[in-house]
Structures are given as structure tokens and as C-alpha cells.
Amino acid sequence: MKWRYVLLALVVAISATALIAWRSGWNAHSDHINALAAAKKEKAEKAIQPVEKKAAVANAEARVIYRTITRDVVKYVQSPDRTRCDFDDESVRLRQRAIDAANSISGFDAGAVQGK
């Protein structure tokens, strides 16, 4: 009868040791997978940073300034039969500034507006 208790104690000890070893291996594997996921996440964040910076710069440059310009249009067209309109220097300068501002916004796929 004593051999049965010794054998039972040996089986229990081996089972407990195997359970502890299995649990330890499981935790080590879990830590390894978590470390790989953290490294992958960090690499993805580093890859996205330049794109986010470029988007922030494009967003800052794309701020629109609205101004109301009121002018007397009738003074440019004196006769309805005339096909040529001459604009003063201020009108040409405002138009050119608007074209330059539209062309300087980076990050957009639209083609450039042709200047004079």
C-alpha cells in the first residue's frame, strides 16, 4: 500500500511540474506576441508621421482668406459693341495674387491655374 502512495505522489508532482512549465511557456509566448505587436504598431506610427506632418502643413497653407471686393464694373465696359476690356493695375494685381495663392497650395491634385 505504501507503493501506491509513493506512485500517486510521484504522478501528482510530475503533473504539477508539467502544468507549471506549460503555464510558464504560455506566458512567455504571450509576452513575445505582445512585443511583436507593439513593435509593429510603433513602426506603423513612424511610417504615418511624415504623412500627418505633410497633411498638417497643407491644412495650414490651405486656410482661405475671404475679402469682399466691391468695384464699379460699369466703368470697364463703356460700349456694348466693344470686345476688348482694359483693367486697371489693381485689378490685374488682385487677380494674379489669387492665382498665385491657388497655385501655392500643396497637397491637392487639381492642375495649376494659368497666370498672365
CSV table of C-alpha atoms in Angstrom, one decimal, residues 29-111:
chain,number,residue,atom,x,y,z
A,29,HIS,CA,4.7,33.1,-25.8
A,30,SER,CA,2.1,35.7,-25.0
A,31,ASP,CA,4.7,38.2,-24.0
A,32,HIS,CA,6.6,37.5,-27.2
A,33,ILE,CA,3.5,38.1,-29.4
A,34,ASN,CA,2.6,41.3,-27.5
A,35,ALA,CA,6.2,42.6,-28.0
A,36,LEU,CA,5.9,41.9,-31.8
A,37,ALA,CA,2.5,43.7,-31.9
A,38,ALA,CA,4.0,46.7,-30.1
A,39,ALA,CA,6.9,46.8,-32.5
A,40,LYS,CA,4.6,46.6,-35.5
A,41,LYS,CA,2.4,49.4,-34.1
A,42,GLU,CA,5.5,51.6,-33.4
A,43,LYS,CA,6.7,51.0,-37.0
A,44,ALA,CA,3.3,51.9,-38.4
A,45,GLU,CA,3.2,55.1,-36.4
A,46,LYS,CA,6.6,56.1,-37.6
A,47,ALA,CA,5.6,55.5,-41.2
A,48,ILE,CA,2.5,57.7,-40.8
A,49,GLN,CA,4.2,60.6,-39.1
A,50,PRO,CA,5.6,62.2,-42.3
A,51,VAL,CA,2.2,61.9,-43.9
A,52,GLU,CA,0.5,63.5,-41.0
A,53,LYS,CA,3.0,66.3,-40.9
A,54,LYS,CA,2.5,67.0,-44.6
A,55,ALA,CA,-1.2,67.0,-44.2
A,56,ALA,CA,-0.9,69.4,-41.3
A,57,VAL,CA,1.3,71.8,-43.4
A,58,ALA,CA,-1.1,71.5,-46.3
A,59,ASN,CA,-4.1,72.2,-44.0
A,60,ALA,CA,-2.3,75.3,-42.5
A,61,GLU,CA,-1.5,76.6,-46.0
A,62,ALA,CA,-5.0,76.0,-47.3
A,63,ARG,CA,-6.6,78.5,-45.0
A,64,VAL,CA,-8.8,80.7,-47.1
A,65,ILE,CA,-9.0,84.5,-46.5
A,66,TYR,CA,-12.3,85.9,-47.6
A,67,ARG,CA,-12.5,89.5,-48.7
A,68,THR,CA,-15.4,91.3,-50.2
A,69,ILE,CA,-14.3,93.4,-53.2
A,70,THR,CA,-16.8,95.9,-54.5
A,71,ARG,CA,-15.9,97.7,-57.7
A,72,ASP,CA,-17.8,99.6,-60.3
A,73,VAL,CA,-17.9,97.3,-63.2
A,74,VAL,CA,-19.7,99.7,-65.5
A,75,LYS,CA,-16.6,101.8,-65.8
A,76,TYR,CA,-14.8,99.0,-67.6
A,77,VAL,CA,-17.4,98.4,-70.3
A,78,GLN,CA,-18.2,101.7,-71.9
A,79,SER,CA,-19.8,100.4,-75.1
A,80,PRO,CA,-21.7,97.1,-75.6
A,81,ASP,CA,-20.2,96.8,-79.1
A,82,ARG,CA,-16.6,96.8,-77.7
A,83,THR,CA,-15.0,93.4,-77.4
A,84,ARG,CA,-11.8,94.4,-75.5
A,85,CYS,CA,-11.8,95.3,-71.8
A,86,ASP,CA,-8.8,97.1,-70.2
A,87,PHE,CA,-8.4,96.5,-66.5
A,88,ASP,CA,-6.5,98.8,-64.2
A,89,ASP,CA,-3.3,97.7,-62.5
A,90,GLU,CA,-5.0,97.0,-59.1
A,91,SER,CA,-7.5,94.5,-60.7
A,92,VAL,CA,-4.7,92.7,-62.5
A,93,ARG,CA,-2.7,92.5,-59.3
A,94,LEU,CA,-5.6,91.1,-57.3
A,95,ARG,CA,-6.3,88.5,-60.0
A,96,GLN,CA,-2.6,87.5,-60.1
A,97,ARG,CA,-2.4,87.2,-56.3
A,98,ALA,CA,-5.5,85.0,-56.3
A,99,ILE,CA,-3.9,82.8,-59.0
A,100,ASP,CA,-0.6,82.6,-57.1
A,101,ALA,CA,-2.4,81.7,-53.9
A,102,ALA,CA,-4.3,78.9,-55.6
A,103,ASN,CA,-1.1,77.5,-57.2
A,104,SER,CA,0.9,77.6,-53.9
A,105,ILE,CA,-1.4,75.2,-52.0
A,106,SER,CA,0.4,71.9,-51.9
A,107,GLY,CA,-1.2,68.5,-51.5
A,108,PHE,CA,-4.1,68.9,-54.0
A,109,ASP,CA,-4.4,67.1,-57.3
A,110,ALA,CA,-6.0,70.0,-59.2
A,111,GLY,CA,-4.0,71.4,-62.1
